XYZ file of C-alpha atoms in Angstrom:
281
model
C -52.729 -33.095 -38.354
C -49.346 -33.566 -36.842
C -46.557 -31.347 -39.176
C -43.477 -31.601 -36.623
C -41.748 -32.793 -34.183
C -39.054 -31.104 -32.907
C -36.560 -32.951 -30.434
C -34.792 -30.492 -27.997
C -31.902 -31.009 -25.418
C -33.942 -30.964 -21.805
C -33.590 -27.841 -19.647
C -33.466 -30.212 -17.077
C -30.057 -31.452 -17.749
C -26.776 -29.862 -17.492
C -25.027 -28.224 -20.170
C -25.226 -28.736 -24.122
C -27.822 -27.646 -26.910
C -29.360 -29.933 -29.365
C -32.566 -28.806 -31.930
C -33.697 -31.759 -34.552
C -37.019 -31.306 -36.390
C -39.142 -34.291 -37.757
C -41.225 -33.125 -40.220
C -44.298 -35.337 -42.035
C -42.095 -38.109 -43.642
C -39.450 -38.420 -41.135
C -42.310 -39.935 -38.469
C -44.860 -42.071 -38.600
C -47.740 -43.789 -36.305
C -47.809 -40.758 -33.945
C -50.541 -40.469 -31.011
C -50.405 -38.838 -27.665
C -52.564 -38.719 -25.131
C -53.610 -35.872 -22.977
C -55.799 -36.429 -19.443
C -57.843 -34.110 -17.226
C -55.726 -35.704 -14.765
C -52.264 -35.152 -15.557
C -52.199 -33.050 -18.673
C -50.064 -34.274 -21.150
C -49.487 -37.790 -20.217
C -48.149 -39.965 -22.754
C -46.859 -39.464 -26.598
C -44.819 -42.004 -28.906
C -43.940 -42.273 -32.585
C -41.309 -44.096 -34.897
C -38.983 -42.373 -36.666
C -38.306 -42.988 -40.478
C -34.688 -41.930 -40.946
C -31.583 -43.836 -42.646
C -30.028 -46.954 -40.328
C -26.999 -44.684 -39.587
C -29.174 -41.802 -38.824
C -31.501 -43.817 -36.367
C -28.632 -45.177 -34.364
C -27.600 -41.832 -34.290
C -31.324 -40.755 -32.250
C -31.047 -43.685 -30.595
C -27.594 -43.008 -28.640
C -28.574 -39.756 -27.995
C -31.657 -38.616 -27.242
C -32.856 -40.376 -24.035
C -34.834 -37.787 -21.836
C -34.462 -34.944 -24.694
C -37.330 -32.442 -24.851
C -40.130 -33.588 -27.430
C -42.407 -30.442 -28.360
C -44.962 -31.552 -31.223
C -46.894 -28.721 -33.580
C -49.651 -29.150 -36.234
C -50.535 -28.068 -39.569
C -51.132 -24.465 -37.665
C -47.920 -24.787 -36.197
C -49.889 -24.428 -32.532
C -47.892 -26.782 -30.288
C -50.248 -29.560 -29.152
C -48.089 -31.875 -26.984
C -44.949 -31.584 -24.859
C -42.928 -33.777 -23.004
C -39.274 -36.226 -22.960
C -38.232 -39.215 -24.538
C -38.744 -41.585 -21.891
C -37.546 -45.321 -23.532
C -36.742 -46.172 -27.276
C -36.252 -49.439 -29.122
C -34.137 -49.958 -32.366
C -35.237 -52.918 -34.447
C -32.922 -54.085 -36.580
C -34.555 -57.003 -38.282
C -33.661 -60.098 -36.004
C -32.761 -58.551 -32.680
C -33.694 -55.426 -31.273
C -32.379 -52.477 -28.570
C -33.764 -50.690 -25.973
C -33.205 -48.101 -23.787
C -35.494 -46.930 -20.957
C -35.791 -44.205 -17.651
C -38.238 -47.327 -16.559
C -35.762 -48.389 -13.815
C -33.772 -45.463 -13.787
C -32.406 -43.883 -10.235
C -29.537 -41.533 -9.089
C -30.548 -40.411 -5.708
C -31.415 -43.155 -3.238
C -31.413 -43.665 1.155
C -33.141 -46.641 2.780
C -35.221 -47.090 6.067
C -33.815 -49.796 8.186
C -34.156 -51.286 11.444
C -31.263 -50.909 13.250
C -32.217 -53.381 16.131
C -34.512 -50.565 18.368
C -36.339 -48.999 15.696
C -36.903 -48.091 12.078
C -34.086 -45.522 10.986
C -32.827 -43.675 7.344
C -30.056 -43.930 6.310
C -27.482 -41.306 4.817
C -28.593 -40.669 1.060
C -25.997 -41.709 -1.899
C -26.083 -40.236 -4.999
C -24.745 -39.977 -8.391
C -24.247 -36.573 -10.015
C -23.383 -37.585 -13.228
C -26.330 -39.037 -13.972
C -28.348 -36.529 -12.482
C -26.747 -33.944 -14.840
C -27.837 -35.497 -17.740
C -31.260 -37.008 -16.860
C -32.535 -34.797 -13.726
C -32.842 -36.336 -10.228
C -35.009 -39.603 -9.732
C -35.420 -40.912 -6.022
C -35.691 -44.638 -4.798
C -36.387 -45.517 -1.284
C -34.997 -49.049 -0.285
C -37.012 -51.102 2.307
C -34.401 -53.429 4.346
C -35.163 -55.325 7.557
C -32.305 -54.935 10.494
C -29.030 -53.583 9.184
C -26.208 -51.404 10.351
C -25.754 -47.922 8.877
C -22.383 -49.578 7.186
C -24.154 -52.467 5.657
C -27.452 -49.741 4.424
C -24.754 -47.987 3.203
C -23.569 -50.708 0.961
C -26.842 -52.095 -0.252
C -27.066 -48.643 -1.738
C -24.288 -47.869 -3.766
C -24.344 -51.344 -5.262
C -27.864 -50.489 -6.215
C -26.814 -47.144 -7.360
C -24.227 -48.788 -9.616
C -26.832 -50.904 -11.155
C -29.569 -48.537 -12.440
C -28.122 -44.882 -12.619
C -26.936 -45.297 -16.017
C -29.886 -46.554 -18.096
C -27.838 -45.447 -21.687
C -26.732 -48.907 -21.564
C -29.084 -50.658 -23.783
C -30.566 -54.288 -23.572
C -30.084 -56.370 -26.219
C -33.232 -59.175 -26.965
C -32.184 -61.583 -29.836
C -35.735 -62.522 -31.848
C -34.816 -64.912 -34.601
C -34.051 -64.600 -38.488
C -34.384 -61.206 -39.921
C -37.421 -60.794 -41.597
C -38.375 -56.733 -41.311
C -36.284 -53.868 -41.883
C -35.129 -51.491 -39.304
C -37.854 -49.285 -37.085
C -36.943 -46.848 -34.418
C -40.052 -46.464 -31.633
C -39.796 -43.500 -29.097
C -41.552 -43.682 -26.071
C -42.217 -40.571 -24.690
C -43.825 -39.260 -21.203
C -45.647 -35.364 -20.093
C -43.734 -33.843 -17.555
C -46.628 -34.490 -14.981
C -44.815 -38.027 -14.735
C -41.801 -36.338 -12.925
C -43.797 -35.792 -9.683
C -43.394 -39.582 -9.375
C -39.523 -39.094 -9.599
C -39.464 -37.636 -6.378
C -40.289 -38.024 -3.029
C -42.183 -35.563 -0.875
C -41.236 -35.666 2.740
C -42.128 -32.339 5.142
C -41.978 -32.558 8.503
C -41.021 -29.067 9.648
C -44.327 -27.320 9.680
C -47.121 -29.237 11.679
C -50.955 -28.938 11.317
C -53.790 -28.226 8.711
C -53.468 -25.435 5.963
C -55.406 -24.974 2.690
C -55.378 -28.054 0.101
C -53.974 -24.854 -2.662
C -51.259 -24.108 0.032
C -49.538 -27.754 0.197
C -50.062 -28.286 -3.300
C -47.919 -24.791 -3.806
C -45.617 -26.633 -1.152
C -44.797 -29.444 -3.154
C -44.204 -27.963 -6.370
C -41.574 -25.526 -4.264
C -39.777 -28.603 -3.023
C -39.624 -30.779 -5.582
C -40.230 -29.450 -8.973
C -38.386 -26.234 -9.841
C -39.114 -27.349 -13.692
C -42.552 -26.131 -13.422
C -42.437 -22.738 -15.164
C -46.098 -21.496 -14.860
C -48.695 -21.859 -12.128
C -52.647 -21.778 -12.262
C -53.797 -22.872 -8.958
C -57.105 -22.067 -7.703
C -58.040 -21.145 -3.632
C -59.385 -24.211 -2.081
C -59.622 -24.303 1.664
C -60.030 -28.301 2.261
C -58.092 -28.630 5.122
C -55.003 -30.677 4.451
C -52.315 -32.436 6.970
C -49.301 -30.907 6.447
C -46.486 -33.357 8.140
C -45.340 -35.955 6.077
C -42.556 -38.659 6.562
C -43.693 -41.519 4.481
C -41.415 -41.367 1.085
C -44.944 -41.139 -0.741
C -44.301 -39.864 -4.050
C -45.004 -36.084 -4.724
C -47.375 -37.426 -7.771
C -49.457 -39.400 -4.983
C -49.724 -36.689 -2.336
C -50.891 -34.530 -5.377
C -53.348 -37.303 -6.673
C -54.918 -37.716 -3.004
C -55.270 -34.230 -2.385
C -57.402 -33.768 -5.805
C -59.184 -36.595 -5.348
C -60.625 -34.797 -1.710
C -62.795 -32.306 -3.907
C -63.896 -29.317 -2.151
C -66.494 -28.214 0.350
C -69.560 -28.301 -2.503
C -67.918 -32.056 -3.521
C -67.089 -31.059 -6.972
C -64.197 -32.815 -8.901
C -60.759 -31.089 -8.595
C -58.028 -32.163 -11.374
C -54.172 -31.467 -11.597
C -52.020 -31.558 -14.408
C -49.059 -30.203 -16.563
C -49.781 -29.037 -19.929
C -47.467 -27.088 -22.524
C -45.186 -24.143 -21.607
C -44.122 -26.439 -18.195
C -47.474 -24.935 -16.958
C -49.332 -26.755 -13.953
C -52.514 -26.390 -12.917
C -54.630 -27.393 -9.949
C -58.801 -25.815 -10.230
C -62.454 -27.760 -10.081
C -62.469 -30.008 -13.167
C -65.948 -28.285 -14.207
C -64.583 -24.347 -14.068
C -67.562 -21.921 -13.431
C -66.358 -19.205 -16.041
C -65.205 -19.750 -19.014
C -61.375 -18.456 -18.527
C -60.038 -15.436 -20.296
């Protein structure tokens, strides 16, 4: 049984504290789901609160930690606030990371062959809702014109606090608050994983270790097991660190048993056979 929820502000951004606790009452419809693959993945309840006091949650709390205990008070899910939607009997409000980006560079062809361009950025946003990567495709373009195309995309999405407004007709329920919220496994796909330093094979546990050094200081614990699948090293494809991750699971091992990777509570990741051979102590 679900007893709290307790909404945090996010290590990951810059600055500030924030601690609100839910308790039975204040929330309602909860569920989360946890995967072998990817730990805890995906968590959303609505919140029972007065009007003034949901608009309040609303405006504030997009990509705030979400840590969620039971009766036991043993924390059983942990994550962010990824989107939320404010019903307010005939229209409704949403806000959403779907679409999100503050870092961004595009590949190009610039007329002998296919370039990237300088990276643009906004730090603002990034303070307050980490760093999320997009990778524009154009066809032949000068670096001024790349350049363009991406800060007029940049303008467009870096802010997602800016909430869409759907109209839906008389008013016929009272006001609900839904939060959306997402594991922390699902900020390997917020960043891109590019290495092209280092050439060669090396251990599957080795690049997996790589990654997590390059792109996610926010992982605070590590259990990865030795697994000496040999694994390509070089990579300049923009493939998202979530996908090299996924790929390199999905090659097993040398007795072909199932390998898994995830992020479970504590900001701990883990990479080991899905079927462990001891039970751990």
């Amino acid at each position: 049984m679900i007893e709290e929820i307790v909404i945090r502000h996010n290590p990951l951004s810059s600055g500030g504290t924030y601690h609100k606790s839910l308790s039975r009452g204040q929330f309602e419809n909860y569920r989360h789901t946890k995967r072998a693959m990817g730990g805890h993945y995906r968590a959303s309840f609505d919140v029972v609160l007065s009007l003034n006091e949901m608009y309040t949650f609303f405006s504030e709390n997009l990509f705030r930690e979400v840590q969620v205990f039971n009766h036991r008070g043993v924390g059983v899910w942990e994550g962010f606030i990824f989107g939320m939607t404010l019903s307010l009997g005939g229209f409704s409000m949403s806000v959403s990371l779907q679409s999100m980006a503050n870092r961004m560079w595009a590949r190009y062809y610039n007329g002998t062959s296919t370039v990237r361009s300088t990276t643009v950025e906004d730090t603002d946003s990034q303070n307050r809702y980490w760093i999320r990567e997009q990778v524009l495709t154009m066809g032949e373009a000068t670096p001024a014109l790349a350049e363009q195309a991406l800060y007029t995309r940049l303008e467009q999405i870096s802010d997602p606090s800016v909430p869409a407004i759907e109209w839906r007709g008389e008013a016929k329920h009272p006001a609900k608050l839904s939060v959306e919220c997402r594991g922390y496994w699902d900020l390997l796909w917020w960043r891109v994983y590019n290495q092209t330093t280092n050439t060669g094979t090396v251990d599957a546990d080795v690049i997996i270790g790589n990654i997590l050094d390059d792109i996610a200081p926010w992982v605070l614990e590590r259990e990865i097991a030795d697994n000496n699948t040999q694994v390509e090293q070089e990579i300049d494809a923009d493939r998202w660190a979530g996908d090299f991750i996924n790929s390199i699971a999905a090659l097993g091992d040398g007795g072909y048993d199932r390998w898994i990777a995830g992020v479970t509570w504590g900001r701990k990741f883990y990479y080991r056979e899905a079927a462990q051979k001891e039970i751990p102590t």
